[in-house]
Tab-separated table of C-alpha atoms in Angstrom:
chain	number	residue	atom	x	y	z
S	1	MET	CA	-43.203	61.371	-20.306
S	2	ALA	CA	-42.292	63.288	-17.730
S	3	ARG	CA	-40.404	66.025	-20.069
S	4	LEU	CA	-43.739	65.856	-22.486
S	5	ALA	CA	-45.903	66.686	-19.445
S	6	ILE	CA	-43.641	69.527	-18.911
S	7	LEU	CA	-43.587	70.912	-22.536
S	8	ALA	CA	-47.381	70.440	-22.390
S	9	GLY	CA	-47.670	72.538	-19.421
S	10	ALA	CA	-45.362	75.462	-20.875
S	11	VAL	CA	-47.644	75.488	-24.278
S	12	LEU	CA	-50.796	75.428	-22.423
S	13	LEU	CA	-49.736	78.521	-20.122
S	14	THR	CA	-48.477	80.159	-23.609
S	15	ALA	CA	-52.097	79.724	-25.003
S	16	CYS	CA	-53.522	81.526	-21.886
S	17	SER	CA	-52.018	84.075	-22.179
S	18	GLY	CA	-52.535	84.532	-25.931
S	19	ASP	CA	-48.884	84.875	-26.979
S	20	ALA	CA	-47.407	82.551	-29.424
S	21	ALA	CA	-45.586	79.763	-28.103
S	22	PRO	CA	-42.211	78.721	-29.217
S	23	PRO	CA	-42.480	75.023	-30.636
S	24	PRO	CA	-41.685	72.510	-27.833
S	25	VAL	CA	-38.544	70.495	-28.510
S	26	VAL	CA	-36.619	67.738	-26.300
S	27	ARG	CA	-33.000	67.203	-26.715
S	28	VAL	CA	-30.967	64.177	-27.802
S	29	ASP	CA	-29.296	62.497	-24.881
S	30	ARG	CA	-27.833	59.416	-23.769
S	31	GLY	CA	-29.737	57.037	-21.480
S	32	THR	CA	-31.193	53.568	-21.596
S	33	VAL	CA	-33.651	52.332	-24.289
S	34	ALA	CA	-35.976	49.321	-23.004
S	35	THR	CA	-38.810	47.673	-23.741
S	36	THR	CA	-41.167	46.907	-20.668
S	37	VAL	CA	-43.818	44.248	-19.800
S	38	THR	CA	-46.117	45.549	-17.095
S	39	ALA	CA	-48.643	43.848	-14.305
S	40	SER	CA	-50.038	44.701	-11.013
S	41	GLY	CA	-49.737	43.479	-7.582
S	42	SER	CA	-49.446	43.556	-4.035
S	43	LEU	CA	-46.681	44.513	-1.961
S	44	VAL	CA	-45.561	41.606	0.309
S	45	ALA	CA	-43.032	41.743	3.210
S	46	ILE	CA	-40.030	39.211	2.404
S	47	THR	CA	-40.462	37.597	5.435
S	48	GLU	CA	-43.797	37.045	6.884
S	49	GLN	CA	-44.506	34.735	9.867
S	50	ASN	CA	-47.905	33.221	10.772
S	51	LEU	CA	-47.895	32.048	14.146
S	52	GLY	CA	-49.628	30.342	16.627
S	53	PHE	CA	-49.768	27.976	19.657
S	54	ALA	CA	-48.876	24.087	19.217
S	55	GLU	CA	-52.362	23.441	21.379
S	56	GLY	CA	-54.705	25.354	21.985
S	57	GLY	CA	-55.784	27.148	25.425
S	58	ARG	CA	-56.979	30.506	27.546
S	59	LEU	CA	-55.057	33.506	26.458
S	60	ALA	CA	-53.597	34.535	29.789
S	61	GLU	CA	-51.061	37.436	28.238
S	62	VAL	CA	-50.792	39.304	25.064
S	63	LEU	CA	-47.249	40.962	25.449
S	64	VAL	CA	-47.139	42.752	22.188
S	65	SER	CA	-49.853	45.290	20.074
S	66	VAL	CA	-50.215	45.730	16.520
S	67	GLY	CA	-47.247	47.546	14.926
S	68	ASP	CA	-45.204	46.950	17.669
S	69	ARG	CA	-41.092	46.109	16.674
S	70	VAL	CA	-39.945	42.957	18.091
S	71	GLN	CA	-36.498	41.050	18.310
S	72	THR	CA	-35.742	37.309	18.006
S	73	GLY	CA	-36.940	35.560	21.200
S	74	ASP	CA	-39.330	37.726	22.237
S	75	VAL	CA	-42.412	36.561	24.495
S	76	LEU	CA	-45.191	37.383	22.464
S	77	ALA	CA	-48.157	36.133	24.397
S	78	ARG	CA	-48.950	33.170	27.173
S	79	LEU	CA	-51.439	30.617	27.949
S	80	GLU	CA	-52.538	29.494	31.229
S	81	ASP	CA	-50.308	26.836	31.924
S	82	PHE	CA	-51.384	25.400	35.286
S	83	ALA	CA	-52.441	22.085	34.132
S	84	LEU	CA	-49.571	21.703	32.375
S	85	GLU	CA	-46.697	22.289	35.084
S	86	GLN	CA	-48.685	19.792	37.143
S	87	ALA	CA	-48.195	17.388	34.395
S	88	LEU	CA	-44.425	18.299	34.335
S	89	GLU	CA	-44.013	17.586	37.708
S	90	ARG	CA	-45.378	14.368	37.941
S	91	ALA	CA	-43.008	12.796	34.829
S	92	ARG	CA	-40.076	14.516	37.135
S	93	ALA	CA	-41.357	12.193	39.654
S	94	GLN	CA	-41.404	9.799	37.339
S	95	LEU	CA	-38.185	9.788	36.380
S	96	ASP	CA	-36.903	10.017	40.219
S	97	GLN	CA	-37.934	6.888	40.764
S	98	ALA	CA	-37.003	4.971	37.501
S	99	ARG	CA	-33.332	6.751	38.199
S	100	ALA	CA	-33.507	5.457	41.816
S	101	ASN	CA	-34.401	2.022	40.993
S	102	LEU	CA	-31.305	2.019	38.294
S	103	ALA	CA	-28.848	2.985	40.814
S	104	LYS	CA	-30.169	0.342	43.368
S	105	ILE	CA	-29.609	-2.362	40.646
S	106	GLU	CA	-25.878	-0.901	39.896
S	107	ASN	CA	-24.335	-0.165	43.059
S	108	GLY	CA	-24.620	-3.942	44.439
S	109	ASN	CA	-21.867	-4.697	47.059
S	110	SER	CA	-20.712	-7.894	45.263
S	111	VAL	CA	-19.844	-6.413	42.021
S	112	GLU	CA	-18.291	-3.514	43.615
S	113	ALA	CA	-16.341	-6.182	45.974
S	114	ALA	CA	-15.244	-8.343	42.269
S	115	GLN	CA	-14.418	-4.946	41.030
S	116	ALA	CA	-12.300	-3.877	43.912
S	117	SER	CA	-10.278	-7.372	43.728
S	118	LEU	CA	-9.588	-7.209	39.918
S	119	ASP	CA	-8.614	-3.898	40.481
S	120	GLN	CA	-6.426	-5.064	43.232
S	121	ALA	CA	-4.935	-8.083	40.959
S	122	ARG	CA	-4.025	-5.669	38.209
S	123	GLU	CA	-2.290	-4.066	40.276
S	124	ILE	CA	-0.350	-6.818	41.943
S	125	LEU	CA	0.450	-8.103	38.692
S	126	GLY	CA	1.645	-4.620	37.693
S	127	ALA	CA	3.901	-4.404	40.742
S	128	THR	CA	4.759	-8.128	40.200
S	129	GLN	CA	6.269	-7.349	36.537
S	130	ASP	CA	8.000	-4.385	37.484
S	131	GLN	CA	10.424	-6.421	40.647
S	132	VAL	CA	10.942	-9.405	37.932
S	133	ASP	CA	11.965	-6.717	35.717
S	134	ALA	CA	14.323	-4.645	37.591
S	135	THR	CA	15.429	-8.095	39.354
S	136	ASN	CA	16.427	-9.448	35.762
S	137	ALA	CA	17.987	-6.266	34.899
S	138	ALA	CA	20.249	-6.546	38.137
S	139	ASN	CA	21.317	-9.854	37.173
S	140	ASP	CA	22.164	-8.712	33.882
S	141	VAL	CA	24.526	-6.129	35.145
S	142	ALA	CA	25.886	-8.265	37.871
S	143	THR	CA	26.711	-11.287	35.038
S	144	GLU	CA	28.047	-8.509	32.970
S	145	ARG	CA	30.506	-6.987	35.850
S	146	ALA	CA	31.846	-10.901	36.205
S	147	ARG	CA	32.146	-11.847	32.662
S	148	VAL	CA	34.337	-8.483	32.089
S	149	GLN	CA	36.654	-9.309	35.870
S	150	LEU	CA	37.081	-12.883	33.988
S	151	ASP	CA	38.085	-11.047	31.030
S	152	PHE	CA	40.455	-8.935	32.939
S	153	ASP	CA	42.201	-11.729	35.198
S	154	ARG	CA	42.502	-13.589	32.004
S	155	ASP	CA	44.495	-10.822	30.528
S	156	GLN	CA	46.574	-10.571	33.670
S	157	LEU	CA	47.329	-14.197	33.878
S	158	ASP	CA	48.687	-13.839	29.868
S	159	ARG	CA	51.153	-10.987	31.219
S	160	ALA	CA	52.257	-12.851	33.842
S	161	GLN	CA	53.084	-15.611	31.688
S	162	ASP	CA	54.710	-13.742	29.227
S	163	ARG	CA	57.029	-12.205	31.974
S	164	LEU	CA	57.765	-15.323	33.303
S	165	ALA	CA	58.791	-16.949	29.905
S	166	ALA	CA	60.338	-13.846	28.887
S	167	ASP	CA	62.570	-13.877	32.110
S	168	GLU	CA	63.241	-17.626	31.476
S	169	ALA	CA	64.504	-17.110	28.257
S	170	GLY	CA	66.542	-14.164	29.389
S	171	CYS	CA	68.596	-15.850	32.373
S	172	SER	CA	72.170	-17.318	31.457
S	173	SER	CA	73.901	-20.540	33.262
S	174	PRO	CA	76.964	-19.937	35.770
S	175	PRO	CA	80.484	-20.234	33.820
S	176	PRO	CA	82.975	-23.721	34.151
S	177	THR	CA	85.772	-23.930	36.457
S	178	THR	CA	89.505	-23.125	34.484
S	179	THR	CA	93.015	-23.985	35.099
S	180	SER	CA	95.818	-21.558	34.050
S	181	SER	CA	99.289	-23.567	32.743
S	182	SER	CA	101.440	-21.269	35.108
S	183	GLY	CA	99.021	-23.037	37.487
S	184	LEU	CA	99.781	-26.472	36.623
S	185	LEU	CA	103.432	-25.879	36.451
S	186	ALA	CA	103.448	-24.868	39.709
S	187	GLY	CA	101.171	-27.837	40.910
S	188	THR	CA	98.598	-25.233	42.317
S	189	GLU	CA	95.029	-25.020	40.902
S	190	GLN	CA	92.830	-21.843	40.622
S	191	THR	CA	88.715	-20.710	40.180
S	192	ALA	CA	87.735	-18.164	37.929
S	193	PRO	CA	85.928	-15.328	39.562
S	194	THR	CA	82.096	-15.535	40.117
S	195	PRO	CA	80.040	-13.562	38.054
S	196	ALA	CA	78.058	-10.753	38.586
S	197	PRO	CA	73.973	-11.134	39.475
S	198	ASP	CA	71.479	-11.622	36.362
S	199	PRO	CA	68.152	-9.650	37.430
S	200	GLU	CA	66.432	-11.633	34.988
S	201	CYS	CA	67.144	-14.981	36.882
S	202	GLU	CA	66.444	-13.305	39.777
S	203	ALA	CA	62.500	-12.204	38.720
S	204	ILE	CA	62.042	-15.788	37.424
S	205	ALA	CA	60.959	-16.587	41.267
S	206	ALA	CA	58.280	-13.769	41.495
S	207	ASP	CA	57.042	-14.024	37.863
S	208	GLU	CA	55.868	-17.573	39.184
S	209	THR	CA	54.598	-16.499	42.162
S	210	ALA	CA	52.399	-13.624	39.949
S	211	VAL	CA	51.643	-16.780	37.535
S	212	GLN	CA	50.326	-18.803	40.292
S	213	GLN	CA	48.349	-15.674	41.485
S	214	ALA	CA	46.726	-14.769	38.152
S	215	ARG	CA	45.682	-18.212	38.211
S	216	GLY	CA	43.829	-18.177	41.057
S	217	ALA	CA	42.104	-15.036	40.210
S	218	VAL	CA	40.881	-16.533	37.024
S	219	ILE	CA	39.266	-19.211	38.795
S	220	ALA	CA	37.736	-17.074	41.247
S	221	SER	CA	36.534	-14.939	38.601
S	222	GLU	CA	35.294	-18.448	36.556
S	223	THR	CA	33.398	-19.279	39.659
S	224	ALA	CA	31.751	-15.861	40.007
S	225	LEU	CA	30.108	-15.917	36.337
S	226	ARG	CA	29.180	-19.034	36.562
S	227	THR	CA	27.448	-18.060	40.034
S	228	ALA	CA	25.985	-15.210	38.441
S	229	GLU	CA	24.720	-16.614	35.231
S	230	GLN	CA	22.866	-19.331	37.381
S	231	ARG	CA	21.358	-17.120	39.659
S	232	GLU	CA	20.078	-15.069	36.898
S	233	HIS	CA	18.385	-18.170	35.261
S	234	VAL	CA	17.054	-18.938	38.739
S	235	ASP	CA	15.616	-15.252	39.311
S	236	GLU	CA	14.284	-15.308	35.832
S	237	ALA	CA	12.618	-18.624	36.375
S	238	SER	CA	11.348	-17.507	39.803
S	239	GLY	CA	9.943	-14.071	37.722
S	240	ARG	CA	8.083	-15.617	35.377
S	241	LEU	CA	6.539	-17.881	37.697
S	242	SER	CA	5.610	-14.953	39.828
S	243	VAL	CA	4.372	-13.247	37.428
S	244	GLU	CA	2.281	-15.950	35.910
S	245	ASN	CA	0.774	-16.405	39.519
S	246	ALA	CA	-0.467	-12.791	39.377
S	247	ARG	CA	-1.737	-13.324	35.837
S	248	ASN	CA	-3.908	-15.983	37.052
S	249	SER	CA	-4.688	-13.848	40.192
S	250	VAL	CA	-6.507	-11.864	37.515
S	251	VAL	CA	-8.356	-13.739	35.404
S	252	SER	CA	-9.806	-15.276	38.759
S	253	ALA	CA	-10.710	-11.734	40.138
S	254	GLN	CA	-11.950	-11.429	36.730
S	255	ASN	CA	-14.206	-14.443	36.253
S	256	GLN	CA	-15.321	-13.151	39.986
S	257	LEU	CA	-16.918	-10.079	38.269
S	258	ASP	CA	-18.460	-11.348	35.783
S	259	GLN	CA	-20.055	-14.493	37.896
S	260	ALA	CA	-21.792	-11.169	39.951
S	261	GLY	CA	-22.924	-9.013	36.898
S	262	SER	CA	-23.891	-12.202	35.169
S	263	ASP	CA	-27.562	-12.089	36.686
S	264	ARG	CA	-27.787	-8.289	36.610
S	265	PRO	CA	-27.667	-7.101	32.693
S	266	ALA	CA	-31.195	-7.751	32.307
S	267	ASP	CA	-32.054	-6.304	35.130
S	268	THR	CA	-30.463	-3.031	34.380
S	269	GLY	CA	-31.534	-2.817	30.866
S	270	ALA	CA	-34.910	-3.126	31.512
S	271	GLN	CA	-34.261	-0.414	34.057
S	272	GLU	CA	-32.445	1.515	32.013
S	273	ALA	CA	-35.280	1.668	29.368
S	274	ALA	CA	-37.581	2.916	31.637
S	275	VAL	CA	-35.230	5.572	32.922
S	276	ARG	CA	-35.348	6.777	29.003
S	277	ASP	CA	-39.083	6.126	28.770
S	278	ALA	CA	-39.674	8.702	31.682
S	279	GLU	CA	-36.961	10.945	30.692
S	280	ALA	CA	-38.567	11.364	27.176
S	281	GLY	CA	-41.951	11.804	29.530
S	282	VAL	CA	-40.125	14.960	31.187
S	283	ALA	CA	-39.058	15.977	27.600
S	284	LEU	CA	-42.291	16.110	26.268
S	285	ALA	CA	-44.179	17.776	29.310
S	286	GLN	CA	-41.612	20.477	29.306
S	287	ARG	CA	-42.093	21.266	25.383
S	288	ASP	CA	-46.086	21.628	25.915
S	289	LEU	CA	-45.101	23.706	28.824
S	290	ASP	CA	-42.744	26.096	26.800
S	291	ASP	CA	-45.076	26.184	23.714
S	292	THR	CA	-47.320	28.153	26.060
S	293	ALA	CA	-45.037	31.182	25.436
S	294	LEU	CA	-45.405	32.374	21.875
S	295	ARG	CA	-41.748	33.429	21.028
S	296	ALA	CA	-40.990	35.055	17.647
S	297	PRO	CA	-38.941	33.417	15.579
S	298	THR	CA	-37.209	36.167	14.020
S	299	ALA	CA	-37.212	39.863	14.035
S	300	GLY	CA	-40.132	42.138	12.299
S	301	VAL	CA	-43.306	44.122	13.275
S	302	VAL	CA	-46.242	42.709	14.441
S	303	SER	CA	-49.295	43.112	11.717
S	304	GLN	CA	-51.795	41.051	13.016
S	305	ILE	CA	-53.067	39.773	15.932
S	306	ASN	CA	-56.370	37.454	16.584
S	307	GLY	CA	-57.253	37.186	20.070
S	308	ALA	CA	-57.410	38.644	23.778
S	309	VAL	CA	-56.839	38.068	27.154
S	310	GLY	CA	-59.033	35.503	28.505
S	311	GLU	CA	-60.332	34.009	25.209
S	312	PHE	CA	-59.450	30.773	24.100
S	313	VAL	CA	-57.445	30.240	20.894
S	314	GLY	CA	-57.072	27.060	18.874
S	315	PRO	CA	-53.950	25.380	17.711
S	316	ALA	CA	-52.467	26.848	14.694
S	317	SER	CA	-53.158	24.943	11.441
S	318	GLY	CA	-53.065	25.510	7.868
S	319	THR	CA	-50.464	26.382	5.233
S	320	THR	CA	-49.280	29.265	3.462
S	321	SER	CA	-49.000	29.237	-0.298
S	322	LEU	CA	-45.567	30.914	-1.419
S	323	ALA	CA	-44.782	33.244	-3.680
S	324	PRO	CA	-41.895	31.703	-6.218
S	325	GLY	CA	-38.696	31.472	-5.037
S	326	SER	CA	-39.706	33.243	-1.626
S	327	SER	CA	-40.860	32.426	1.607
S	328	ALA	CA	-43.494	35.427	1.494
S	329	ARG	CA	-47.196	34.562	0.839
S	330	LEU	CA	-48.619	34.255	-2.475
S	331	PRO	CA	-51.243	37.529	-2.480
S	332	GLY	CA	-54.526	36.913	-2.963
S	333	VAL	CA	-54.287	33.192	-2.396
S	334	THR	CA	-56.335	31.696	0.023
S	335	ASP	CA	-54.175	29.547	2.659
S	336	SER	CA	-55.803	26.060	3.433
S	337	SER	CA	-56.657	26.088	6.795
S	338	SER	CA	-59.637	26.478	9.347
S	339	THR	CA	-60.390	29.467	11.478
S	340	GLY	CA	-59.289	28.919	15.186
S	341	ALA	CA	-61.400	29.446	18.409
S	342	GLY	CA	-61.574	32.623	19.101
S	343	GLY	CA	-61.888	34.385	16.177
S	344	ALA	CA	-58.289	33.511	15.011
S	345	THR	CA	-57.758	34.195	11.341
S	346	ALA	CA	-54.638	34.319	8.848
S	347	GLY	CA	-54.340	30.429	8.345
S	348	GLY	CA	-55.269	29.715	11.834
S	349	ALA	CA	-52.283	32.331	13.308
S	350	PHE	CA	-53.174	33.861	16.309
S	351	LEU	CA	-50.599	36.527	15.357
S	352	VAL	CA	-48.689	37.770	11.623
S	353	LEU	CA	-44.999	39.286	12.237
S	354	ASN	CA	-43.579	40.999	8.962
S	355	ASP	CA	-40.333	42.566	7.892
S	356	VAL	CA	-41.390	45.669	7.102
S	357	GLU	CA	-37.662	47.011	6.109
S	358	SER	CA	-37.652	44.883	3.129
S	359	PHE	CA	-40.720	44.039	0.659
S	360	GLN	CA	-40.798	42.223	-2.739
S	361	LEU	CA	-44.144	42.186	-5.305
S	362	VAL	CA	-45.649	39.222	-6.349
S	363	VAL	CA	-47.334	39.813	-10.005
S	364	PRO	CA	-49.087	37.671	-12.459
S	365	PHE	CA	-48.098	38.442	-15.861
S	366	GLU	CA	-50.184	36.570	-19.111
S	367	GLU	CA	-48.836	33.636	-20.771
S	368	SER	CA	-47.581	35.877	-23.285
S	369	ASP	CA	-45.829	38.513	-21.178
S	370	ALA	CA	-44.591	36.236	-18.790
S	371	ALA	CA	-42.486	33.709	-21.992
S	372	ARG	CA	-40.420	37.070	-21.927
S	373	VAL	CA	-39.684	37.298	-18.260
S	374	GLN	CA	-36.687	35.656	-16.522
S	375	PRO	CA	-34.897	36.109	-13.081
S	376	GLY	CA	-32.146	38.854	-12.500
S	377	GLN	CA	-33.859	40.992	-15.060
S	378	ALA	CA	-34.514	44.896	-14.045
S	379	VAL	CA	-37.752	46.288	-12.805
S	380	ASP	CA	-38.678	49.690	-11.840
S	381	VAL	CA	-41.627	49.453	-9.317
S	382	THR	CA	-44.515	52.392	-8.612
S	383	VAL	CA	-46.762	52.191	-6.020
S	384	ASP	CA	-50.396	54.047	-6.693
S	385	ALA	CA	-50.355	55.245	-2.934
S	386	VAL	CA	-47.039	57.015	-3.324
S	387	PRO	CA	-47.328	59.276	-6.715
S	388	GLY	CA	-43.358	59.883	-8.446
S	389	LEU	CA	-41.732	57.107	-6.183
S	390	THR	CA	-40.320	54.491	-8.376
S	391	VAL	CA	-38.334	52.110	-7.045
S	392	PRO	CA	-35.800	50.020	-8.118
S	393	ALA	CA	-35.788	46.021	-8.289
S	394	SER	CA	-34.969	42.896	-10.312
S	395	VAL	CA	-36.422	39.695	-11.021
S	396	LEU	CA	-36.207	36.839	-8.685
S	397	ALA	CA	-37.844	33.770	-9.973
S	398	VAL	CA	-41.046	32.996	-12.231
S	399	ALA	CA	-43.504	30.279	-11.151
S	400	PRO	CA	-43.156	27.142	-13.276
S	401	THR	CA	-46.478	26.357	-13.752
S	402	GLY	CA	-50.387	28.691	-14.635
S	403	ALA	CA	-52.416	30.058	-12.530
S	404	ASP	CA	-55.936	30.386	-13.134
S	405	VAL	CA	-56.914	34.577	-12.733
S	406	SER	CA	-60.283	35.669	-13.822
S	407	GLY	CA	-60.182	32.786	-16.346
S	408	ILE	CA	-56.630	33.726	-17.755
S	409	VAL	CA	-53.550	31.850	-17.439
S	410	ASN	CA	-50.942	33.973	-15.740
S	411	TYR	CA	-47.752	33.048	-14.096
S	412	TYR	CA	-46.514	34.807	-11.199
S	413	ALA	CA	-43.495	36.211	-10.811
S	414	THR	CA	-41.701	37.359	-7.666
S	415	VAL	CA	-39.863	40.929	-7.704
S	416	VAL	CA	-37.655	41.891	-4.987
S	417	LEU	CA	-37.233	45.930	-4.260
S	418	ASP	CA	-33.762	46.757	-4.304
S	419	ARG	CA	-34.226	49.250	-1.185
S	420	GLY	CA	-36.801	50.177	1.097
S	421	ASP	CA	-38.888	53.160	1.628
S	422	PRO	CA	-41.012	54.484	5.005
S	423	GLN	CA	-43.809	55.116	2.305
S	424	LEU	CA	-44.101	51.715	1.933
S	425	ARG	CA	-46.723	49.748	3.315
S	426	ASP	CA	-47.531	45.680	3.144
S	427	GLY	CA	-50.584	45.080	0.945
S	428	GLN	CA	-49.875	47.924	-1.055
S	429	THR	CA	-51.134	48.456	-4.908
S	430	ALA	CA	-48.116	48.450	-7.240
S	431	ASP	CA	-47.095	48.376	-10.823
S	432	ALA	CA	-44.151	46.370	-12.152
S	433	ALA	CA	-42.368	47.292	-14.999
S	434	VAL	CA	-39.966	44.653	-16.448
S	435	ARG	CA	-37.261	45.530	-18.345
S	436	VAL	CA	-37.464	42.663	-20.946
S	437	GLU	CA	-35.193	43.985	-23.475
S	438	ALA	CA	-32.654	47.243	-23.134
S	439	VAL	CA	-29.764	48.924	-23.922
S	440	GLU	CA	-27.490	51.010	-21.411
S	441	ASP	CA	-25.819	54.255	-22.291
S	442	VAL	CA	-26.652	55.317	-25.640
S	443	LEU	CA	-28.194	58.161	-27.583
S	444	ARG	CA	-31.703	58.273	-27.759
S	445	VAL	CA	-34.544	60.352	-29.007
S	446	PRO	CA	-38.448	59.730	-27.294
S	447	SER	CA	-40.320	57.576	-29.935
S	448	SER	CA	-42.883	60.208	-29.764
S	449	THR	CA	-41.120	62.666	-32.119
S	450	VAL	CA	-39.648	59.735	-34.710
S	451	ARG	CA	-41.367	59.321	-37.565
S	452	THR	CA	-41.313	57.529	-40.588
S	453	ASP	CA	-41.100	59.192	-44.337
S	454	GLU	CA	-40.698	57.588	-47.323
S	455	GLY	CA	-39.225	53.867	-45.080
S	456	ARG	CA	-36.469	56.186	-43.505
S	457	ARG	CA	-36.815	56.786	-39.565
S	458	VAL	CA	-37.034	60.698	-39.165
S	459	VAL	CA	-37.075	63.500	-36.811
S	460	SER	CA	-38.193	67.100	-37.232
S	461	ILE	CA	-35.651	69.993	-35.842
S	462	PRO	CA	-36.087	73.765	-35.337
S	463	GLY	CA	-35.494	75.748	-38.679
S	464	VAL	CA	-32.731	78.412	-38.507
S	465	ASP	CA	-33.683	81.782	-37.133
S	466	GLY	CA	-37.138	80.297	-36.549
S	467	GLY	CA	-37.578	79.085	-39.672
S	468	GLU	CA	-39.713	75.877	-40.976
S	469	PRO	CA	-38.418	72.910	-39.350
S	470	VAL	CA	-35.857	70.657	-40.779
S	471	THR	CA	-36.663	66.707	-41.325
S	472	VAL	CA	-33.236	65.185	-40.511
S	473	PRO	CA	-33.414	61.080	-41.265
S	474	PHE	CA	-31.492	59.063	-38.469
S	475	THR	CA	-30.533	55.124	-37.927
S	476	PRO	CA	-32.377	53.565	-35.458
S	477	GLY	CA	-31.777	50.786	-33.260
S	478	ALA	CA	-33.288	49.439	-30.130
S	479	VAL	CA	-36.799	50.490	-30.147
S	480	GLY	CA	-37.896	50.868	-26.211
S	481	ASP	CA	-41.540	51.610	-24.802
S	482	GLU	CA	-40.612	55.363	-24.661
S	483	PHE	CA	-37.321	56.039	-26.568
S	484	THR	CA	-35.690	54.884	-29.708
S	485	GLU	CA	-31.630	54.629	-30.027
S	486	VAL	CA	-29.739	56.666	-32.266
S	487	ARG	CA	-27.503	54.754	-34.316
S	488	SER	CA	-26.141	57.546	-36.463
S	489	GLY	CA	-27.495	61.293	-37.723
S	490	LEU	CA	-28.032	62.819	-34.547
S	491	ARG	CA	-26.004	64.276	-32.287
S	492	GLU	CA	-26.574	64.341	-28.473
S	493	GLY	CA	-28.104	67.470	-26.991
S	494	GLN	CA	-29.065	68.568	-30.273
S	495	GLU	CA	-32.790	69.725	-30.334
S	496	VAL	CA	-35.689	67.718	-31.891
S	497	LEU	CA	-39.520	69.111	-32.064
S	498	VAL	CA	-41.913	67.471	-30.515
S	499	PRO	CA	-45.185	66.721	-32.384
S	500	GLN	CA	-47.973	69.469	-31.667
S	501	ALA	CA	-50.685	67.035	-31.546
S	502	GLN	CA	-49.175	65.709	-28.374
S	503	VAL	CA	-50.065	68.719	-26.492
S	504	ALA	CA	-53.288	69.532	-24.977
S	505	SER	CA	-54.384	72.822	-25.077
S	506	ALA	CA	-55.935	72.428	-21.866
S	507	PRO	CA	-56.264	69.653	-19.353
S	508	GLY	CA	-58.666	67.068	-20.454
S	509	GLY	CA	-59.190	68.685	-23.769
S	510	PRO	CA	-58.687	67.683	-27.352
S	511	PRO	CA	-55.021	67.589	-28.557
S	512	ARG	CA	-54.212	70.864	-30.999
S	513	ASN	CA	-51.611	71.136	-34.149
């Protein structure tokens, strides 16, 4: 459309000069062919907060002005809070008294003494068990040593007996006395010489002594083992008795503690409930005091203030009708609320906070158009107050139910702008052209240049050397609001004549051929 306007201007200038104007042309280009449905609405901030005080009161401070930018948590205004501060002090005093009464019940001496006795009895039980375990371990070691010594002594006895038996077996008897024949004849008797000493025979006496000593050592070791085993049994029994006595002391101390506290649970429970009640009273009083300061729940710009210092404001009330799929308000729908004291409006809100960096457009579509609008479709948004500005956007959501707008059923759709612009303002009138059907990056010609000739779609192109225009048929594709897709028959950059009837001879004048 802008291209046609430029051509029209060129024709008008030529007409004023009186020279023959060349026929206006456009070129086949590549771009988007789209069919749109259009509706008008108002820009609204994506986030809008209607703020007010939980309870009414007299305004003590208003810390911001309309147009101020605030951050999350900033204090915007305060109510007078003297009475609420006194209420908080009374609640704290009641809580202190309840806690003191509870401490008095919990800190009785009988329970503390019984608990101390129980702790001591448990310590004695632990120490007794440790002592018994140590004694049993020592006795086990002593018994094992006695058993090892006995085995050693028995082995020594066996060796001594083996040596004695060996020496006795190896010891030889002394040789008998003999008489020679020569001696008998001579009348005399001769004795054989004494043999050399036998070591094995001489060792028998020592071996017998060693055996006796080994037997004595074995007897002593057997006695020591029996003594160690008896001591182990005695100490183990004594240890068990000591542990059981210590356990009995623990049980007795536990019984004394239970007895000491048997009368206290009911009183303690009742007083604990009183403490919780007092704590709740303090929390409520603190919240009432905190609510006298109105804080920004999010960053934004103050767009409306309904009250001045010294005036009385009522509690915030009412609800805000929200746009489909969004937390922004629905333009043109009156909030269900009452006007607060001091002239508060906007749904009972004392202050309105907007995010002016991002906007959305809420528009009503007639039911026939609404049936073609779907979330995610591309949208071109134009603003009446800012000529020449087109902002890309997309459909966020469509209301599932219709609304009566001037007697016609309409369906609200929420359109989110993809980018902001410093010229945009909350409440500006804007048009949303939703691309319900579109093909991208295709050859196209303005639909105004296309006509039907004998059932074919044709355009006119300039003749050769200024000759008569030539009619060229082509194969169309998608037909949009402004352009028609070219499937074949035309090439990119080719000039196409614009029908002369579309060029006005003068602004507001009749079209010329």
